[in-house]
Short mmCIF file of C-alpha atoms in Angstrom, two decimals:
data_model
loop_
_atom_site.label_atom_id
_atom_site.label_comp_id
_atom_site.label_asym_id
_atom_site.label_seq_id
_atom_site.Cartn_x
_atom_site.Cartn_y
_atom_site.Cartn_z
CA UNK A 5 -33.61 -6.97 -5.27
CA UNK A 6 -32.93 -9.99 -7.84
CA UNK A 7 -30.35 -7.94 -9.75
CA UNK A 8 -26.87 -8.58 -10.03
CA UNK A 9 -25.18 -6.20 -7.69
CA UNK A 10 -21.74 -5.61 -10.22
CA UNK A 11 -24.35 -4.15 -12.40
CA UNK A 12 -24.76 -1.23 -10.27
CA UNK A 13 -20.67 -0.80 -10.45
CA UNK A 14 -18.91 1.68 -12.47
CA UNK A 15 -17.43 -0.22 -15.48
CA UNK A 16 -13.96 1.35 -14.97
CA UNK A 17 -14.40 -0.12 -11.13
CA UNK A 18 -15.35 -3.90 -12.17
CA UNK A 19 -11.85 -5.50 -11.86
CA UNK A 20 -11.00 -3.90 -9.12
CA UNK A 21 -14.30 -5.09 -7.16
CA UNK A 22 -13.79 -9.06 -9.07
CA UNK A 23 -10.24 -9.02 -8.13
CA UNK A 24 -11.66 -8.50 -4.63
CA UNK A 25 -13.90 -11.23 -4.62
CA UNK A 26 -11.02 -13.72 -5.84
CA UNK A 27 -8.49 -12.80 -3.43
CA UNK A 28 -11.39 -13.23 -0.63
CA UNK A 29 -12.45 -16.39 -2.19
CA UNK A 30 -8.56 -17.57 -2.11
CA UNK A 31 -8.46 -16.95 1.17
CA UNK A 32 -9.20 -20.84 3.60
CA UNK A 33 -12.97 -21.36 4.21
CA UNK A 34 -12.24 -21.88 7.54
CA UNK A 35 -11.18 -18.26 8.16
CA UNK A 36 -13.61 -16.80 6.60
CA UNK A 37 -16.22 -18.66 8.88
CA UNK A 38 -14.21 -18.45 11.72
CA UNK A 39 -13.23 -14.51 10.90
CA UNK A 40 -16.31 -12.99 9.72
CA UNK A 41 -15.07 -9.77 10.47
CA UNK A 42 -12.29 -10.21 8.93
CA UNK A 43 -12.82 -7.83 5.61
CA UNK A 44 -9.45 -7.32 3.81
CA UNK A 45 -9.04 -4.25 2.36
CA UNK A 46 -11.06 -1.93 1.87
CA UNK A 47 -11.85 -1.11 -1.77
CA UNK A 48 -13.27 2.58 -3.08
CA UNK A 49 -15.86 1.87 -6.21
CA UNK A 50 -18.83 4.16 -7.80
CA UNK A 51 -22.13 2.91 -7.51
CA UNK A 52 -24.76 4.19 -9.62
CA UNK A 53 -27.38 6.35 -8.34
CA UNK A 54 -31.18 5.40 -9.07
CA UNK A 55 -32.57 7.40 -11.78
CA UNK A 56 -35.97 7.70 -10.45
CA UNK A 57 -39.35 8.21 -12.96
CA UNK A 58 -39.93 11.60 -11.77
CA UNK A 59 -39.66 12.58 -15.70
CA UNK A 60 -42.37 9.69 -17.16
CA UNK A 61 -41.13 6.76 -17.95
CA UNK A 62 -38.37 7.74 -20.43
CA UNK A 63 -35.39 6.26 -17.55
CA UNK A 64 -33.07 4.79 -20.34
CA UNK A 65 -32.52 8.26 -21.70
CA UNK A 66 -31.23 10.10 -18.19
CA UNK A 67 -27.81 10.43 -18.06
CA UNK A 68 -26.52 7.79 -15.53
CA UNK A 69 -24.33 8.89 -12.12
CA UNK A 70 -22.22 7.67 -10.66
CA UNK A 71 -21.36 8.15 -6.36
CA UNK A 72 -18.43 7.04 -4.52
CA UNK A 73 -17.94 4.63 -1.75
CA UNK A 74 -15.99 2.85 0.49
CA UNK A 75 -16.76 -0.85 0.46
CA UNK A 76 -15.45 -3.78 2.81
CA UNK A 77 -16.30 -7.29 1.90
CA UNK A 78 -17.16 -10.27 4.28
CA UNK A 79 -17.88 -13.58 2.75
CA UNK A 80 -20.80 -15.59 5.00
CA UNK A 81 -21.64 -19.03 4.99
CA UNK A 82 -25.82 -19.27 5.28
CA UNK A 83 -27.77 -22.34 5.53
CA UNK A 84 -30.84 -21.80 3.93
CA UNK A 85 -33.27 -24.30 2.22
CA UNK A 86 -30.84 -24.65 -0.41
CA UNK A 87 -27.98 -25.89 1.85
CA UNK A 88 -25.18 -24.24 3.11
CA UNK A 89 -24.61 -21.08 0.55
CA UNK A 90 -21.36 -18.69 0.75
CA UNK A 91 -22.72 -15.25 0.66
CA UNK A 92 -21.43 -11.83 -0.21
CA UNK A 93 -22.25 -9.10 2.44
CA UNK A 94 -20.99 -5.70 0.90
CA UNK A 95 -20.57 -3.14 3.85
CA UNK A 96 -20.55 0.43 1.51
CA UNK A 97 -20.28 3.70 3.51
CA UNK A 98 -20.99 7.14 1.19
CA UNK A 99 -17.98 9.04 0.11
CA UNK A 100 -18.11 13.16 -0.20
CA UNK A 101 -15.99 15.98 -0.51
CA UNK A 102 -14.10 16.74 2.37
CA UNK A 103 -14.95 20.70 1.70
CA UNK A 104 -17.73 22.82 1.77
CA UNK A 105 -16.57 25.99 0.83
CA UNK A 106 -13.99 27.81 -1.98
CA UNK A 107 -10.30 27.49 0.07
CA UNK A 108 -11.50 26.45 2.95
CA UNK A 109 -8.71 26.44 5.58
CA UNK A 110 -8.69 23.33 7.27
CA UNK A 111 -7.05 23.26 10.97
CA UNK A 112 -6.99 19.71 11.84
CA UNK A 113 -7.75 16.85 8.84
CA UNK A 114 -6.35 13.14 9.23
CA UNK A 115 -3.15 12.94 7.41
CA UNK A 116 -3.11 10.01 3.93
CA UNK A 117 -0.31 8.04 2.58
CA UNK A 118 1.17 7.77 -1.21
CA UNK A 119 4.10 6.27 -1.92
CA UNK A 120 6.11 6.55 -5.37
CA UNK A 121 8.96 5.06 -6.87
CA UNK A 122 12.01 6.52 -7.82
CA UNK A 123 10.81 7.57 -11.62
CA UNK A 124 8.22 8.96 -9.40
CA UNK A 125 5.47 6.42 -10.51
CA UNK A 126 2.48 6.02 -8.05
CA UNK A 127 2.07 2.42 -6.52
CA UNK A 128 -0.16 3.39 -3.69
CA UNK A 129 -2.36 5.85 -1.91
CA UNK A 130 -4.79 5.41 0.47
CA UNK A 131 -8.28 5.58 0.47
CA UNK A 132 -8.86 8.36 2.78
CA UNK A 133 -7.50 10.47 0.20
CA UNK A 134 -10.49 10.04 -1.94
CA UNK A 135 -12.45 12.65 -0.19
CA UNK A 136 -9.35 15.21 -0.54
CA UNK A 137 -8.37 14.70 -3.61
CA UNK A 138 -11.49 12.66 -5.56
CA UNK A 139 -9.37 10.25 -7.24
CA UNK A 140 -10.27 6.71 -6.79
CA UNK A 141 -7.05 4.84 -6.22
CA UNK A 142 -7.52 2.53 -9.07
CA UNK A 143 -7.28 5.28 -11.35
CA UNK A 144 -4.22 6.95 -10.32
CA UNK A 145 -2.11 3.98 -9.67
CA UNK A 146 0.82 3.69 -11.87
CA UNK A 147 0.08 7.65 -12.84
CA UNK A 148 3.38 9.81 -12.60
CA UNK A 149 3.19 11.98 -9.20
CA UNK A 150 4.84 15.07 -11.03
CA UNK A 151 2.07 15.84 -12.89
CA UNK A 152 -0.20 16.63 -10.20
CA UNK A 153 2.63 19.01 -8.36
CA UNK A 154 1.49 22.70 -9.36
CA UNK A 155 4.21 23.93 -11.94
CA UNK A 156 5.44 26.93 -9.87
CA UNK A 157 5.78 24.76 -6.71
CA UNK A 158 8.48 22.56 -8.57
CA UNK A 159 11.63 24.69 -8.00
CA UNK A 160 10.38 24.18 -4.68
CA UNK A 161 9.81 20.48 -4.27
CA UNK A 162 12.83 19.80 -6.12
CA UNK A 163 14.73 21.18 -3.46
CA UNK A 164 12.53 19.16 -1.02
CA UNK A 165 13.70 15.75 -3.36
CA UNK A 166 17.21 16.76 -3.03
CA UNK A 167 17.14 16.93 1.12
CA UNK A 168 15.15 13.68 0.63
CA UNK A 169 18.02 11.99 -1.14
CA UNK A 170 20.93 13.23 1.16
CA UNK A 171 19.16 13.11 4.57
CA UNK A 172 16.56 10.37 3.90
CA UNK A 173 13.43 12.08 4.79
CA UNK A 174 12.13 15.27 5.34
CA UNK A 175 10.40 16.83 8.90
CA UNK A 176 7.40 19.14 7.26
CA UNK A 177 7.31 21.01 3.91
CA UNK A 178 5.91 24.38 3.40
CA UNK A 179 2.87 24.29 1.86
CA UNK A 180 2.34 23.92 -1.83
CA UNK A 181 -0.18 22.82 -4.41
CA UNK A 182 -1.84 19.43 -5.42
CA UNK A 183 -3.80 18.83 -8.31
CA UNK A 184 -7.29 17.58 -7.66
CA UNK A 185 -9.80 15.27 -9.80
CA UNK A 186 -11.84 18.31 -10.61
CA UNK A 187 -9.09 20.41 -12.13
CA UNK A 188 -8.48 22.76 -9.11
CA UNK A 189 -5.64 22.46 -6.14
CA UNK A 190 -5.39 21.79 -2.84
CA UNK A 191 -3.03 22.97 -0.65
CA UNK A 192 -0.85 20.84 2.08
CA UNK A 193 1.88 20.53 3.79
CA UNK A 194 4.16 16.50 4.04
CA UNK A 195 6.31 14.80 6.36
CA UNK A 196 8.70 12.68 3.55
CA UNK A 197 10.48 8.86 4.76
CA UNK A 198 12.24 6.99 1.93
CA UNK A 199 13.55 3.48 1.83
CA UNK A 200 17.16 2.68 0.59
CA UNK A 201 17.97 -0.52 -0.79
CA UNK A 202 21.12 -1.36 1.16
CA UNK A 203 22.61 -3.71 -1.71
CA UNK A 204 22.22 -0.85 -4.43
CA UNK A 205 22.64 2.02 -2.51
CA UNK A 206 19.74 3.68 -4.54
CA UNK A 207 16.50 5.01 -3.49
CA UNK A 208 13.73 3.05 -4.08
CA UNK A 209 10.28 4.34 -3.08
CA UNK A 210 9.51 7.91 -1.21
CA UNK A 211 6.76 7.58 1.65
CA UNK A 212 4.73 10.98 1.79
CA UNK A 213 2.34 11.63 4.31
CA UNK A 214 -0.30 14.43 3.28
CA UNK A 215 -2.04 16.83 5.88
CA UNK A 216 -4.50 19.21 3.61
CA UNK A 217 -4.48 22.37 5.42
CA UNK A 218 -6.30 24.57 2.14
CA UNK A 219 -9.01 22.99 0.07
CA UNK A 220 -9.50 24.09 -3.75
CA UNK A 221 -11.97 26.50 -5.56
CA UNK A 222 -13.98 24.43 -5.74
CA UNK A 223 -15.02 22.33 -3.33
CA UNK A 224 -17.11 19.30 -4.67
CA UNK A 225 -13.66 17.42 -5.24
CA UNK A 226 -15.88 14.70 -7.39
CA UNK A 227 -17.17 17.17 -9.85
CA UNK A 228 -15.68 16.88 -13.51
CA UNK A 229 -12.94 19.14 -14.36
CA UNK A 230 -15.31 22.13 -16.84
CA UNK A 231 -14.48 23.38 -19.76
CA UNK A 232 -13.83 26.66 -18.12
CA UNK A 233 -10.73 24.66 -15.46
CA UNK A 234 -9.52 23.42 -18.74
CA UNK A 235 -9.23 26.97 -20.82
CA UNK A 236 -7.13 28.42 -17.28
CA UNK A 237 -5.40 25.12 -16.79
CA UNK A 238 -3.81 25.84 -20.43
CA UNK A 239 0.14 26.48 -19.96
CA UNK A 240 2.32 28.44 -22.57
CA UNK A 241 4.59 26.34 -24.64
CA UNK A 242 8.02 27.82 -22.90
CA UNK A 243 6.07 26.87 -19.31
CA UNK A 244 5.40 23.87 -20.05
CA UNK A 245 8.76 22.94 -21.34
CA UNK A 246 10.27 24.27 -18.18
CA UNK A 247 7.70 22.43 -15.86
CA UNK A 248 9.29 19.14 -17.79
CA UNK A 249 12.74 20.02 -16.98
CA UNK A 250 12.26 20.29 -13.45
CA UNK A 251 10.52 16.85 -13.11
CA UNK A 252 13.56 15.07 -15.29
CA UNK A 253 16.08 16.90 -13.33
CA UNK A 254 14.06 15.76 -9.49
CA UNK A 255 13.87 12.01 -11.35
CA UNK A 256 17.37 11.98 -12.76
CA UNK A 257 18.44 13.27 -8.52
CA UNK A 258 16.30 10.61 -7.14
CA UNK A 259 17.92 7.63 -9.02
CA UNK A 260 22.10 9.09 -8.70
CA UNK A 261 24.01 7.32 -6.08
CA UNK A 262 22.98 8.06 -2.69
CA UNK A 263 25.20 9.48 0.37
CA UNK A 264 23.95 9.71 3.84
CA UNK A 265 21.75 7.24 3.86
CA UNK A 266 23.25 5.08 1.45
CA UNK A 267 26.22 5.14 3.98
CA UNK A 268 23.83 4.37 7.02
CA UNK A 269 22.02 1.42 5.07
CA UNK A 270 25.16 -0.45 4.16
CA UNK A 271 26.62 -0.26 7.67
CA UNK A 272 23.24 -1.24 9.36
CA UNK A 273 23.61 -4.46 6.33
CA UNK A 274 26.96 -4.51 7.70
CA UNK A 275 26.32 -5.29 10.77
CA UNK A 276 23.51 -7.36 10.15
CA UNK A 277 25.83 -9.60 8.13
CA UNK A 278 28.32 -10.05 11.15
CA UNK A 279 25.40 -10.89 13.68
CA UNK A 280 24.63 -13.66 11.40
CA UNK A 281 28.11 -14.49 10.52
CA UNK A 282 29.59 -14.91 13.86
CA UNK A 283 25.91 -16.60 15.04
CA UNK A 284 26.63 -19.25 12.37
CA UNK A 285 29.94 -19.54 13.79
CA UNK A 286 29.05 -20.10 17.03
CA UNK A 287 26.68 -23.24 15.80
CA UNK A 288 29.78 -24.82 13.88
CA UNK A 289 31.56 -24.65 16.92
CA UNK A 290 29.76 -26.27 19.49
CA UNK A 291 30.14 -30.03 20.13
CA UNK A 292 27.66 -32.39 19.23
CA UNK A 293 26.35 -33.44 22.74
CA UNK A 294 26.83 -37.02 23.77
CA UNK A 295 23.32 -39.02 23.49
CA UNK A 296 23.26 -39.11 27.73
CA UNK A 297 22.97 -35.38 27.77
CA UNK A 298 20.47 -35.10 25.43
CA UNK A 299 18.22 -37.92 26.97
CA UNK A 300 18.35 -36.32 30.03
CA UNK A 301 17.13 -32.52 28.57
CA UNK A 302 14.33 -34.63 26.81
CA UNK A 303 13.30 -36.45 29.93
CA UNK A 304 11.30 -39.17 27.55
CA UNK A 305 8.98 -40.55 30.33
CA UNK A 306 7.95 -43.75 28.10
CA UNK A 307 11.47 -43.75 26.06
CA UNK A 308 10.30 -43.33 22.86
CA UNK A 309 13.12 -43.86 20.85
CA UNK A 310 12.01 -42.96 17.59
CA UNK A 311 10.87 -39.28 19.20
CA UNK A 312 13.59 -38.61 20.70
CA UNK A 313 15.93 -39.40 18.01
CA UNK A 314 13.72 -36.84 16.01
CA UNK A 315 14.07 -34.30 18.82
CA UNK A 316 18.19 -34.73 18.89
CA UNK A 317 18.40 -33.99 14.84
CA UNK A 318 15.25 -32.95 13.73
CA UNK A 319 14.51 -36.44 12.47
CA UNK A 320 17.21 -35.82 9.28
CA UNK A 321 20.03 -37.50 10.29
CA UNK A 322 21.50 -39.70 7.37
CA UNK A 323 22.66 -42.29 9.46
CA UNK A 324 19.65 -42.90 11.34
CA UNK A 325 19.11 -46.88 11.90
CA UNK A 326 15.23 -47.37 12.89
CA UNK A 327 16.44 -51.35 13.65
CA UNK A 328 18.44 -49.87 16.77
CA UNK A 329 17.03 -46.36 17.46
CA UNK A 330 20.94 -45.01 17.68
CA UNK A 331 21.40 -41.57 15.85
CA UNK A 332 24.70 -40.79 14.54
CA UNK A 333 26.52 -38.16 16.99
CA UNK A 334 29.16 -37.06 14.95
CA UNK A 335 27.33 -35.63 12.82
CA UNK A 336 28.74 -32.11 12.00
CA UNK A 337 26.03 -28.79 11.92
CA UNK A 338 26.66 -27.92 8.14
#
């Protein structure tokens, strides 16, 4: 109590919980006291754990740690005896691995979200992944989505890229292999959506949605990757070079010209286009009413002519004379 709560935050985590605060703090006072629940979204930061004095007093040389959890802000106006004071009410709920045991099979786990670009650059995941995967979204943002596909599973998910890019999506996957924060892999299975920019024609982002249905070796998903992970994560030269080739070749099919659903995208634009063309139409030709008709749909009880002058052209008319309260009627739509 008394301390300054960011203090207990992870330094890698700081921005992400002060860029929280300032786009709660842009947000109208009014909402916030009028929306107390209303908490934004959530952020995932690690808080360090208390240290204890169970060894003496020797505290400053125990190696800090670090947990992870989910936190939801709510900003509070109190009146207290120094007036009315915004407070910061920090709702954080404990995050853990979502395994318990070496590969455990897992029959029915909530599905998570990430969605890359088409150079196959992360630019969001969800938070319920943490527990799956252990990384905190900050720090795989803007990471390349490749890298974390298990080598020997890439012949494989290139294939799934190409269907992607003719057919637009992609039902269910077989399952295949995930990198995890602590240097092991899980195993799931994805439903695939992309989104096509209709004026390009190209892909732009690819929408997978995860269902883990094998955890890893290991289970504590939070644990550092050992020394021992490292040593069998090591890949031969000639692997390695391969493993490359395959993600260039799934980047360089993401980003070529698009059929299928490049096809259906510019008709749906298409058609969009005419809607709006011939509704545009239909406003240039319809005649200006005659100011008797349109006193009669207004039904102006005290015959405010200023009002209902406004009401005939929106109050933009260029040849509106206050003196006489007459709006100009033929006035074209433009």
């Amino acid at each position: 109590v008394g301390r300054s709560f960011i203090d207990f935050i992870h330094p890698k985590d700081r921005n992400t919980f002060a860029s929280q605060i300032t786009s709660g703090l842009a947000v109208p006072k009014i909402v916030n006291v009028l929306m107390p629940g209303n908490h934004g979204s959530p952020i995932v930061c690690r808080i360090r754990k208390y240290r204890g004095l169970r060894s003496g007093f020797g505290v400053k040389d125990a190696t800090a740690t670090f947990m992870p959890f989910l936190l939801k802000l709510t900003f509070k106006d109190v009146n207290d005896e120094e007036g009315k004071v915004i407070y910061l009410v920090v709702q954080a709920t404990p995050l853990y691995s979502a395994f318990k045991t070496a590969n455990e099979k897992i029959p029915h786990h909530p599905p998570f979200m990430m969605r890359h670009n088409a150079k196959g650059i992360l630019d969001y995941i969800d938070p319920e992944s943490v527990s799956y995967l252990g990384y905190l979204p900050q720090d795989i943002i803007n990471k390349d989505i490749f890298k974390l596909y298990h080598r020997q599973d890439l012949p494989y998910l290139r294939q799934v890229y190409e269907s992607i890019v003719k057919e637009g999506g992609l039902n269910r996957t077989k399952p295949y292999r995930m990198l995890a924060q602590n240097g092991d892999y899980v195993k799931l299975v994805t439903e695939w959506t992309s989104f096509i920019n209709p004026w390009s024609r190209k892909l732009e982002f690819v929408i997978a949605k995860h269902i883990v249905v094998e955890g890893p070796s290991k289970p504590d998903v939070f644990q550092p990757p050992t020394s021992t992970t490292k040593k069998s994560a090591a890949i031969p030269d000639e692997e390695k070079k391969n493993a490359q080739g395959i993600r260039e070749s799934i980047v360089k099919v993401m980003n070529e010209v698009l059929t299928k659903p490049a096809e259906l995208a510019k008709q749906q634009m298409s058609k969009r286009c005419q809607e709006l063309t011939s509704f545009m139409e239909s406003l240039m030709e319809e005649q200006p009413k005659t100011e008797e008709e349109l006193r009669l749909e207004i039904q102006d009880p005290e015959n405010n002519n200023y009002e209902r002058d406004s009401v005939m052209l929106g109050g933009i008319s260029p040849h509106h004379d206050y003196s006489d309260s007459k709006s100009s009627t033929e006035t074209p739509l433009s």
